[in-house]
Amino acid sequence: MNITGEMIIGFRSVRGTEKGIQAVNPATNELLAPVYLSSGKDNLDEACRLADAAFDIFRETSLEERAAFLEEIANQIMGIGDELILRAMSETGLPRLRLEGERGRTVNQLKLFADVVRSGNWLDIRIDQALPDRQPLPRSDLRQRQIALGPVAVFGASNFPLAFSVAGGDTASALAAGCPVIVKAHSAHPGTSELVGRAIQTAVKLKGLPEGTFSMLFDSGTSVGAALVAHPTIKAVGFTGSRAGGTALMKIASERAEPIPVYAEMCSINPVFLMPAALQARGAEIAKEFISSLSMGAGQFCTNPGLVIAVDGDELDVFMEHASNELVKVAAHTMLTPGICAAYRNGVDRLKHHPKVTAVGEGQTGTESNQCQAGLYEASTEDFLSDASLSEEIFGASSLVVRCRDISDFNLIAESLEGQLTATLQLDMEDYDSARSLLPVLERRVGRILCNGFPTGVEVCHAMVHGGPFPATSDPRMTSVGSAAINRFLRPVCYQDFPDELIPNALKDTNPLRLSRLIDGRRQI
Amino acid sequence: MNITGEMIIGFRSVRGTEKGIQAVNPATNELLAPVYLSSGKDNLDEACRLADAAFDIFRETSLEERAAFLEEIANQIMGIGDELILRAMSETGLPRLRLEGERGRTVNQLKLFADVVRSGNWLDIRIDQALPDRQPLPRSDLRQRQIALGPVAVFGASNFPLAFSVAGGDTASALAAGCPVIVKAHSAHPGTSELVGRAIQTAVKLKGLPEGTFSMLFDSGTSVGAALVAHPTIKAVGFTGSRAGGTALMKIASERAEPIPVYAEMCSINPVFLMPAALQARGAEIAKEFISSLSMGAGQFCTNPGLVIAVDGDELDVFMEHASNELVKVAAHTMLTPGICAAYRNGVDRLKHHPKVTAVGEGQTGTESNQCQAGLYEASTEDFLSDASLSEEIFGASSLVVRCRDISDFNLIAESLEGQLTATLQLDMEDYDSARSLLPVLERRVGRILCNGFPTGVEVCHAMVHGGPFPATSDPRMTSVGSAAINRFLRPVCYQDFPDELIPNALKDTNPLRLSRLIDGRRQI
């Protein structure tokens, strides 16, 4: 497949008309051809017009058609072959194994949503049968299904060039729900985006779906994305990125004539609580696992463990020593972009020069450009609680250990935190009572709580919650990973006293789609 | 029970400190004792502090405890006896039968949510079992449940002094979810609010629940409500009222340091499409039912049919004649408040003096104060489409008929509409093809579509959707009536690799609550 530098407007490949961008190989700072010109207003309007025209057809495709479409996207992505991996490597600095793994995750995610679509559970069928003889008034026949919200704008993420970008979790769940998707490709990996975008475009064509089911635009800055979110056609937004970026989109969406939901997954420092008995029993082991989680992928994960909470004492000293010893072995990894690397270095410098923060250890420095030197720092409870900047995310392999006076500080620290994607407890049986006091505080603040693991590695399954209260996300009621992510793009419609000829198949008496249904309040499989 | 004019702050009854309000009997313009003083900042802070303190306890009460609490509220409301009906009659001008019916609806709604709580379906239990031998990486044990969002602010509605006020649908569904509730009582019926609020307060005490489970504040204007929505303790808002009021709360909520969801049910003109065959076959009958729906309760329903769409011709003339003949029989009803009556008269005057609008017929004028004279008006498609003010809601028994050139206008008009709570089709079999073309347009714009009924009368059941795209509501993904309303006050939390001793009962292997669960993606009852 040739990379052309063109956007995808339905079935057409179109060169943008505005300012150009080029990907940078972060390992070499070398510019990568071709130049991608940004979308002008006409291209954006045309993508929206096509999406709007496609919506009523696409949302009523059969469950099997939509599932097969998602599987075809997966096929097409695999069909690109090694060109996709090579291009993604050069655009992101991520190693081959990681990208092959991420491709597998992306493809499996599409297949999971194919299964989700086929199951039809997401339709949440509810039927209350007519009660014509009820006194004092009869009851009508009432039937509810979920339908797609409308065309969705998806923003590619820098740190998951495949699994949370053009054909990632947001796109897969929106398409599964029946929403046409317009992707704003991330400017850090336009070539990867083009390759994947064309795979989707081909799948749309092969499956005979309406042209506007998928489009993809480039943007040299933020104006195309902003215009997309403001466009009346768009009915929801999926975004993974910074707090500044996410809150900017939330503001645009809330100020529209018709406000729309934004699903922004933004920032999280993912506190890890080292409970005393666990720390005493397995401090060295925990230290090793912690540094492994911290430094994985240069720490460029939303669920990176950026905060560790433990009680001061000999056990913590042992942990810190082991952590430092592990840290010096951590090689420098190329970060995703020069901008991310610069922001990481700024954040780490701020910590290093903070009068109340002590450096505990550092990883290796790199010899290539834009490499991340991992770092571990510490502060006291008092100093941590008195400076909100210490709980700000530093995107990369940096973590801050809070030395607590005693375990009662754990609750204080938990209560001081903003919303988080995850919280982790390292604990043994003797710690359970302390955990019982801490858990309610954490449940209020986080989307996922782990025992004796580390938060990196987000399973794509049914029970996953990759979400949490603001500012971890813009909407604590939702998850952006896992099968429940489809719920973000649905809304209920009720049909009252419809004749069988007009009611959607999913709601017919004969249950032709063999759906699980709630009939008069009782679940019937 | 004596009406005292006091607010409810947990277990205390507290006189407000700010400007006073008094209810007005709209039938006589007489002021009703006592004076209700508005809440000051201290009272509001105290209610929030108590709600925050109650939250972790209340949200983890057992399903049976919470269900019994809702049933006890119902008992306590019935226990007030006729005093409640008499006070509500004097504060709202609504007749005894309507208020007795609404009390029944309120009590049944509480009982429905008790059943919903007991069923546990809302917990949406999802378990993905550990796969320790999976290659290349093992899978953790992941379990998801829904938990309560946090303390909720509920705004009483003028037009449902019982069913959508202090112990109405918002309160019932929020308490069912496990959220403490702080009500901002509607200033039009403070005495009714006090009586019902005390019934809830008594139920909280009787059931041994934490003090902050319920509080209720008065507000002479909008500042207490605004401060409540802005308060960091509050995590969601339920509101039924005007577009101006709802959008003001949305703005406050979106500008908080932590934005929160607002569920505002605002405005709707509930279009009724008279399809040609139905109009020809049963125009007179439809006209009679239409006027009955239009004039019920002085038209003060969110689902009042404020717009009728039909093709010009003899059949429509017959319909209009019958509608006019029915209309002149419609007695004037006292409206809820002098303010609502004045706004209605302004809206009707605007129609009457609109150069493109013709008056078709009117109901009787009243002899008492604040009475609603029903009215029917008409305009052409062209004029309707060229003036957006003609699709603004006039709260009361007024409706506008759009005379279409032909049936293709139906789709044009539907496409011109903002989000609506309902749309209605009056249709016969010969109309099904036209309906098939119109339905997708309506599905995009409304929460509930009816065939051959009228939209007034919102059943409280499982399949109901009382919701719809903006500005019908602030959140098209939700319903404010029916069992699914509980979903507004929930968020998912995932528990990874939890020991049995720490995981919530709802997620234990042994399924002690006997819940329906999604295990590895398969529904198990």
PDB file of C-alpha atoms in Angstrom, chain A residues 51-56 59-60 119 121 124 126-128 134 138-140 142-147 149 151 235 243 250 254-259 261-263 418 425 427 429 431-433 435-436 439-454 457 459-465 468-470 474-479 483-484 487-499 501-502 504 516 518 520-525, chain B residues 51-56 59-60 119 121 124 126-128 134 138-140 142-147 149 151 235 243 250 254-259 261-263 418 425 427 429 431-433 435-436 439-454 457 459-465 468-470 474-479 483-484 487-499 501-502 504 516 518 520-525:
ATOM      1  CA  ALA A  51     -21.856  10.730   8.000  1.00  0.00           C
ATOM      2  CA  ASP A  52     -25.277  12.260   8.477  1.00  0.00           C
ATOM      3  CA  ALA A  53     -26.550  10.649   5.283  1.00  0.00           C
ATOM      4  CA  ALA A  54     -25.104   7.285   6.300  1.00  0.00           C
ATOM      5  CA  PHE A  55     -26.482   7.314   9.817  1.00  0.00           C
ATOM      6  CA  ASP A  56     -30.038   6.045   9.335  1.00  0.00           C
ATOM      7  CA  ARG A  59     -27.601   2.194  12.435  1.00  0.00           C
ATOM      8  CA  GLU A  60     -30.231  -0.175  11.079  1.00  0.00           C
ATOM      9  CA  SER A 119     -25.187 -10.816  21.305  1.00  0.00           C
ATOM     10  CA  ASN A 121     -27.431  -7.421  24.908  1.00  0.00           C
ATOM     11  CA  ASP A 124     -31.396  -3.602  26.408  1.00  0.00           C
ATOM     12  CA  ARG A 126     -37.622  -3.914  27.587  1.00  0.00           C
ATOM     13  CA  ILE A 127     -41.233  -4.816  26.912  1.00  0.00           C
ATOM     14  CA  ASP A 128     -44.162  -3.891  29.134  1.00  0.00           C
ATOM     15  CA  ARG A 134     -56.320  -2.387  34.080  1.00  0.00           C
ATOM     16  CA  PRO A 138     -55.561   0.636  30.745  1.00  0.00           C
ATOM     17  CA  ARG A 139     -51.833   0.364  30.096  1.00  0.00           C
ATOM     18  CA  SER A 140     -50.449   0.744  26.599  1.00  0.00           C
ATOM     19  CA  LEU A 142     -44.517  -0.090  25.648  1.00  0.00           C
ATOM     20  CA  ARG A 143     -41.259  -1.326  24.157  1.00  0.00           C
ATOM     21  CA  GLN A 144     -37.791   0.126  24.531  1.00  0.00           C
ATOM     22  CA  ARG A 145     -34.590  -0.440  22.601  1.00  0.00           C
ATOM     23  CA  GLN A 146     -31.279   1.379  22.455  1.00  0.00           C
ATOM     24  CA  ILE A 147     -30.354   3.118  19.218  1.00  0.00           C
ATOM     25  CA  LEU A 149     -26.579   8.378  19.189  1.00  0.00           C
ATOM     26  CA  PRO A 151     -22.150  10.417  14.038  1.00  0.00           C
ATOM     27  CA  LYS A 235     -23.514  13.731  18.440  1.00  0.00           C
ATOM     28  CA  ARG A 243      -6.356  17.254  30.551  1.00  0.00           C
ATOM     29  CA  MET A 250     -15.738  19.472  26.900  1.00  0.00           C
ATOM     30  CA  SER A 254     -21.160  22.124  26.340  1.00  0.00           C
ATOM     31  CA  GLU A 255     -21.425  25.482  24.561  1.00  0.00           C
ATOM     32  CA  ARG A 256     -22.976  24.088  21.366  1.00  0.00           C
ATOM     33  CA  ALA A 257     -26.583  24.969  20.535  1.00  0.00           C
ATOM     34  CA  GLU A 258     -27.165  21.274  21.231  1.00  0.00           C
ATOM     35  CA  PRO A 259     -24.681  20.155  23.904  1.00  0.00           C
ATOM     36  CA  PRO A 261     -21.476  14.101  25.442  1.00  0.00           C
ATOM     37  CA  VAL A 262     -17.676  14.058  25.379  1.00  0.00           C
ATOM     38  CA  TYR A 263     -15.888  10.922  26.510  1.00  0.00           C
ATOM     39  CA  GLU A 418      -8.794  13.951  42.292  1.00  0.00           C
ATOM     40  CA  LEU A 425      -3.408  -2.024  47.078  1.00  0.00           C
ATOM     41  CA  LEU A 427      -1.706  -6.077  50.787  1.00  0.00           C
ATOM     42  CA  MET A 429      -4.236 -10.714  55.121  1.00  0.00           C
ATOM     43  CA  ASP A 431      -3.761  -5.550  56.015  1.00  0.00           C
ATOM     44  CA  TYR A 432      -7.409  -6.345  55.324  1.00  0.00           C
ATOM     45  CA  ASP A 433      -8.780  -4.226  58.161  1.00  0.00           C
ATOM     46  CA  ALA A 435      -7.998  -1.905  53.461  1.00  0.00           C
ATOM     47  CA  ARG A 436     -11.638  -1.995  54.589  1.00  0.00           C
ATOM     48  CA  LEU A 439     -11.676   1.055  50.053  1.00  0.00           C
ATOM     49  CA  PRO A 440     -14.774   3.272  50.377  1.00  0.00           C
ATOM     50  CA  VAL A 441     -12.567   6.339  49.894  1.00  0.00           C
ATOM     51  CA  LEU A 442     -11.062   4.783  46.786  1.00  0.00           C
ATOM     52  CA  GLU A 443     -14.382   3.593  45.365  1.00  0.00           C
ATOM     53  CA  ARG A 444     -15.518   7.208  45.298  1.00  0.00           C
ATOM     54  CA  ARG A 445     -12.463   8.329  43.386  1.00  0.00           C
ATOM     55  CA  VAL A 446     -11.413   5.637  40.939  1.00  0.00           C
ATOM     56  CA  GLY A 447     -12.750   3.403  38.201  1.00  0.00           C
ATOM     57  CA  ARG A 448     -10.707   0.272  38.938  1.00  0.00           C
ATOM     58  CA  ILE A 449      -9.183  -1.005  42.162  1.00  0.00           C
ATOM     59  CA  LEU A 450      -6.498  -3.702  42.044  1.00  0.00           C
ATOM     60  CA  CYS A 451      -5.162  -5.972  44.723  1.00  0.00           C
ATOM     61  CA  ASN A 452      -1.551  -7.128  44.463  1.00  0.00           C
ATOM     62  CA  GLY A 453      -1.051  -6.229  40.855  1.00  0.00           C
ATOM     63  CA  PHE A 454       0.006  -3.134  38.980  1.00  0.00           C
ATOM     64  CA  GLY A 457      -2.047  -3.621  31.304  1.00  0.00           C
ATOM     65  CA  GLU A 459      -7.603  -6.045  29.796  1.00  0.00           C
ATOM     66  CA  VAL A 460     -10.169  -5.693  26.995  1.00  0.00           C
ATOM     67  CA  CYS A 461     -13.078  -7.678  28.418  1.00  0.00           C
ATOM     68  CA  HIS A 462     -16.592  -7.305  29.807  1.00  0.00           C
ATOM     69  CA  ALA A 463     -15.846  -6.316  33.403  1.00  0.00           C
ATOM     70  CA  MET A 464     -13.090  -3.763  32.693  1.00  0.00           C
ATOM     71  CA  VAL A 465     -13.590  -0.157  33.755  1.00  0.00           C
ATOM     72  CA  GLY A 468     -13.307   7.179  36.686  1.00  0.00           C
ATOM     73  CA  PRO A 469     -14.353  10.520  38.143  1.00  0.00           C
ATOM     74  CA  PHE A 470     -13.079  13.794  36.677  1.00  0.00           C
ATOM     75  CA  SER A 474     -15.053  13.577  31.617  1.00  0.00           C
ATOM     76  CA  ASP A 475     -17.824  11.092  32.433  1.00  0.00           C
ATOM     77  CA  PRO A 476     -17.538   8.739  35.417  1.00  0.00           C
ATOM     78  CA  ARG A 477     -20.572   6.752  34.257  1.00  0.00           C
ATOM     79  CA  MET A 478     -18.654   5.174  31.396  1.00  0.00           C
ATOM     80  CA  THR A 479     -15.650   3.059  30.454  1.00  0.00           C
ATOM     81  CA  SER A 483     -17.497  -4.240  25.998  1.00  0.00           C
ATOM     82  CA  ALA A 484     -19.426  -1.735  28.141  1.00  0.00           C
ATOM     83  CA  ASN A 487     -22.994   2.158  26.053  1.00  0.00           C
ATOM     84  CA  ARG A 488     -21.371   5.541  25.453  1.00  0.00           C
ATOM     85  CA  PHE A 489     -22.884   5.743  22.012  1.00  0.00           C
ATOM     86  CA  LEU A 490     -26.458   4.649  22.659  1.00  0.00           C
ATOM     87  CA  ARG A 491     -29.724   6.195  23.766  1.00  0.00           C
ATOM     88  CA  PRO A 492     -33.103   4.643  24.523  1.00  0.00           C
ATOM     89  CA  VAL A 493     -36.210   5.030  22.377  1.00  0.00           C
ATOM     90  CA  CYS A 494     -39.640   3.832  23.480  1.00  0.00           C
ATOM     91  CA  TYR A 495     -42.296   2.587  21.032  1.00  0.00           C
ATOM     92  CA  GLN A 496     -45.866   2.800  22.294  1.00  0.00           C
ATOM     93  CA  ASP A 497     -48.683   0.710  20.788  1.00  0.00           C
ATOM     94  CA  PHE A 498     -46.815   0.078  17.544  1.00  0.00           C
ATOM     95  CA  PRO A 499     -48.283  -2.280  14.964  1.00  0.00           C
ATOM     96  CA  GLU A 501     -45.531  -4.030  10.696  1.00  0.00           C
ATOM     97  CA  LEU A 502     -43.743  -0.904  11.921  1.00  0.00           C
ATOM     98  CA  PRO A 504     -38.180  -2.684  14.756  1.00  0.00           C
ATOM     99  CA  SER A 516     -32.478 -11.425  26.022  1.00  0.00           C
ATOM    100  CA  LEU A 518     -36.864  -7.663  30.173  1.00  0.00           C
ATOM    101  CA  ASP A 520     -42.797  -6.841  32.491  1.00  0.00           C
ATOM    102  CA  GLY A 521     -39.672  -6.444  34.604  1.00  0.00           C
ATOM    103  CA  ARG A 522     -38.534 -10.073  34.355  1.00  0.00           C
ATOM    104  CA  ARG A 523     -35.391 -11.090  32.520  1.00  0.00           C
ATOM    105  CA  GLN A 524     -36.043 -13.643  29.793  1.00  0.00           C
ATOM    106  CA  ILE A 525     -33.072 -14.981  27.906  1.00  0.00           C
TER     107      ILE A 525
ATOM    108  CA  ALA B  51     -25.083  14.024  52.809  1.00  0.00           C
ATOM    109  CA  ASP B  52     -21.384  13.483  52.279  1.00  0.00           C
ATOM    110  CA  ALA B  53     -21.062  11.761  55.643  1.00  0.00           C
ATOM    111  CA  ALA B  54     -24.090   9.582  54.925  1.00  0.00           C
ATOM    112  CA  PHE B  55     -23.003   8.522  51.455  1.00  0.00           C
ATOM    113  CA  ASP B  56     -20.633   5.640  52.159  1.00  0.00           C
ATOM    114  CA  ARG B  59     -24.813   3.363  49.380  1.00  0.00           C
ATOM    115  CA  GLU B  60     -23.787   0.103  51.038  1.00  0.00           C
ATOM    116  CA  SER B 119     -33.948  -7.231  41.745  1.00  0.00           C
ATOM    117  CA  ASN B 121     -30.350  -5.894  37.897  1.00  0.00           C
ATOM    118  CA  ASP B 124     -25.026  -4.902  36.143  1.00  0.00           C
ATOM    119  CA  ARG B 126     -19.946  -8.549  35.177  1.00  0.00           C
ATOM    120  CA  ILE B 127     -17.317 -11.147  36.033  1.00  0.00           C
ATOM    121  CA  ASP B 128     -14.406 -12.120  33.820  1.00  0.00           C
ATOM    122  CA  ARG B 134      -3.415 -17.732  29.076  1.00  0.00           C
ATOM    123  CA  PRO B 138      -2.380 -14.435  32.076  1.00  0.00           C
ATOM    124  CA  ARG B 139      -5.681 -12.641  32.654  1.00  0.00           C
ATOM    125  CA  SER B 140      -6.558 -11.252  36.064  1.00  0.00           C
ATOM    126  CA  LEU B 142     -12.009  -8.765  36.929  1.00  0.00           C
ATOM    127  CA  ARG B 143     -15.396  -7.941  38.429  1.00  0.00           C
ATOM    128  CA  GLN B 144     -17.592  -4.948  37.833  1.00  0.00           C
ATOM    129  CA  ARG B 145     -20.552  -3.540  39.704  1.00  0.00           C
ATOM    130  CA  GLN B 146     -22.398  -0.241  39.598  1.00  0.00           C
ATOM    131  CA  ILE B 147     -22.179   2.025  42.621  1.00  0.00           C
ATOM    132  CA  LEU B 149     -22.616   8.462  42.018  1.00  0.00           C
ATOM    133  CA  PRO B 151     -25.176  13.010  46.825  1.00  0.00           C
ATOM    134  CA  LYS B 235     -22.393  14.675  42.159  1.00  0.00           C
ATOM    135  CA  ARG B 243     -35.467  25.490  29.304  1.00  0.00           C
ATOM    136  CA  MET B 250     -26.220  22.791  32.978  1.00  0.00           C
ATOM    137  CA  SER B 254     -20.194  22.234  33.432  1.00  0.00           C
ATOM    138  CA  GLU B 255     -18.158  25.116  34.874  1.00  0.00           C
ATOM    139  CA  ARG B 256     -17.470  23.435  38.233  1.00  0.00           C
ATOM    140  CA  ALA B 257     -13.926  22.358  39.066  1.00  0.00           C
ATOM    141  CA  GLU B 258     -15.396  18.858  38.748  1.00  0.00           C
ATOM    142  CA  PRO B 259     -18.176  18.957  36.139  1.00  0.00           C
ATOM    143  CA  PRO B 261     -24.120  15.375  35.106  1.00  0.00           C
ATOM    144  CA  VAL B 262     -27.364  17.327  35.070  1.00  0.00           C
ATOM    145  CA  TYR B 263     -30.578  15.517  34.205  1.00  0.00           C
ATOM    146  CA  GLU B 418     -35.476  20.288  18.009  1.00  0.00           C
ATOM    147  CA  LEU B 425     -48.588   9.131  14.649  1.00  0.00           C
ATOM    148  CA  LEU B 427     -52.275   6.231  11.289  1.00  0.00           C
ATOM    149  CA  MET B 429     -52.666   0.563   7.516  1.00  0.00           C
ATOM    150  CA  ASP B 431     -50.383   5.089   6.092  1.00  0.00           C
ATOM    151  CA  TYR B 432     -47.681   2.575   6.960  1.00  0.00           C
ATOM    152  CA  ASP B 433     -45.482   3.367   3.965  1.00  0.00           C
ATOM    153  CA  ALA B 435     -44.794   6.202   8.396  1.00  0.00           C
ATOM    154  CA  ARG B 436     -41.783   4.103   7.386  1.00  0.00           C
ATOM    155  CA  LEU B 439     -40.008   7.103  11.603  1.00  0.00           C
ATOM    156  CA  PRO B 440     -36.218   7.326  11.156  1.00  0.00           C
ATOM    157  CA  VAL B 441     -36.480  11.120  11.281  1.00  0.00           C
ATOM    158  CA  LEU B 442     -38.486  10.903  14.478  1.00  0.00           C
ATOM    159  CA  GLU B 443     -36.247   8.292  16.106  1.00  0.00           C
ATOM    160  CA  ARG B 444     -33.386  10.743  15.853  1.00  0.00           C
ATOM    161  CA  ARG B 445     -35.337  13.478  17.571  1.00  0.00           C
ATOM    162  CA  VAL B 446     -37.578  11.998  20.227  1.00  0.00           C
ATOM    163  CA  GLY B 447     -37.544   9.681  23.210  1.00  0.00           C
ATOM    164  CA  ARG B 448     -40.932   8.042  22.723  1.00  0.00           C
ATOM    165  CA  ILE B 449     -43.000   7.437  19.600  1.00  0.00           C
ATOM    166  CA  LEU B 450     -46.691   6.589  19.903  1.00  0.00           C
ATOM    167  CA  CYS B 451     -49.097   5.093  17.431  1.00  0.00           C
ATOM    168  CA  ASN B 452     -52.764   6.052  17.686  1.00  0.00           C
ATOM    169  CA  GLY B 453     -52.640   7.433  21.177  1.00  0.00           C
ATOM    170  CA  PHE B 454     -51.845  10.767  22.700  1.00  0.00           C
ATOM    171  CA  GLY B 457     -50.132  10.039  30.467  1.00  0.00           C
ATOM    172  CA  GLU B 459     -46.642   5.210  32.355  1.00  0.00           C
ATOM    173  CA  VAL B 460     -44.178   4.430  35.173  1.00  0.00           C
ATOM    174  CA  CYS B 461     -42.800   1.089  34.034  1.00  0.00           C
ATOM    175  CA  HIS B 462     -39.666  -0.575  32.707  1.00  0.00           C
ATOM    176  CA  ALA B 463     -39.886   0.307  29.018  1.00  0.00           C
ATOM    177  CA  MET B 464     -40.854   3.975  29.404  1.00  0.00           C
ATOM    178  CA  VAL B 465     -38.564   6.656  27.999  1.00  0.00           C
ATOM    179  CA  GLY B 468     -35.033  12.732  24.364  1.00  0.00           C
ATOM    180  CA  PRO B 469     -32.431  14.867  22.613  1.00  0.00           C
ATOM    181  CA  PHE B 470     -31.744  18.426  23.724  1.00  0.00           C
ATOM    182  CA  SER B 474     -30.025  17.699  28.830  1.00  0.00           C
ATOM    183  CA  ASP B 475     -29.006  14.062  28.341  1.00  0.00           C
ATOM    184  CA  PRO B 476     -30.564  11.932  25.590  1.00  0.00           C
ATOM    185  CA  ARG B 477     -29.000   8.771  27.030  1.00  0.00           C
ATOM    186  CA  MET B 478     -31.375   8.721  29.979  1.00  0.00           C
ATOM    187  CA  THR B 479     -35.023   8.617  31.026  1.00  0.00           C
ATOM    188  CA  SER B 483     -37.167   1.916  36.234  1.00  0.00           C
ATOM    189  CA  ALA B 484     -34.270   2.812  33.913  1.00  0.00           C
ATOM    190  CA  ASN B 487     -29.132   4.422  35.706  1.00  0.00           C
ATOM    191  CA  ARG B 488     -28.712   8.190  35.914  1.00  0.00           C
ATOM    192  CA  PHE B 489     -27.223   7.907  39.373  1.00  0.00           C
ATOM    193  CA  LEU B 490     -24.777   5.037  38.924  1.00  0.00           C
ATOM    194  CA  ARG B 491     -21.210   4.518  37.765  1.00  0.00           C
ATOM    195  CA  PRO B 492     -19.189   1.347  37.264  1.00  0.00           C
ATOM    196  CA  VAL B 493     -16.288   0.256  39.447  1.00  0.00           C
ATOM    197  CA  CYS B 494     -14.021  -2.670  38.563  1.00  0.00           C
ATOM    198  CA  TYR B 495     -12.358  -4.880  41.192  1.00  0.00           C
ATOM    199  CA  GLN B 496      -9.251  -6.703  40.010  1.00  0.00           C
ATOM    200  CA  ASP B 497      -7.912  -9.797  41.797  1.00  0.00           C
ATOM    201  CA  PHE B 498      -9.745  -9.029  45.023  1.00  0.00           C
ATOM    202  CA  PRO B 499      -9.652 -11.555  47.867  1.00  0.00           C
ATOM    203  CA  GLU B 501     -12.812 -11.164  52.193  1.00  0.00           C
ATOM    204  CA  LEU B 502     -12.716  -7.704  50.623  1.00  0.00           C
ATOM    205  CA  PRO B 504     -18.456  -6.558  47.831  1.00  0.00           C
ATOM    206  CA  SER B 516     -28.211 -12.050  37.317  1.00  0.00           C
ATOM    207  CA  LEU B 518     -22.618 -11.580  32.949  1.00  0.00           C
ATOM    208  CA  ASP B 520     -17.211 -14.238  30.727  1.00  0.00           C
ATOM    209  CA  GLY B 521     -19.715 -12.456  28.507  1.00  0.00           C
ATOM    210  CA  ARG B 522     -22.584 -14.904  29.083  1.00  0.00           C
ATOM    211  CA  ARG B 523     -25.741 -13.934  30.911  1.00  0.00           C
ATOM    212  CA  GLN B 524     -26.454 -16.163  33.887  1.00  0.00           C
ATOM    213  CA  ILE B 525     -29.630 -15.541  35.821  1.00  0.00           C
TER     214      ILE B 525
END
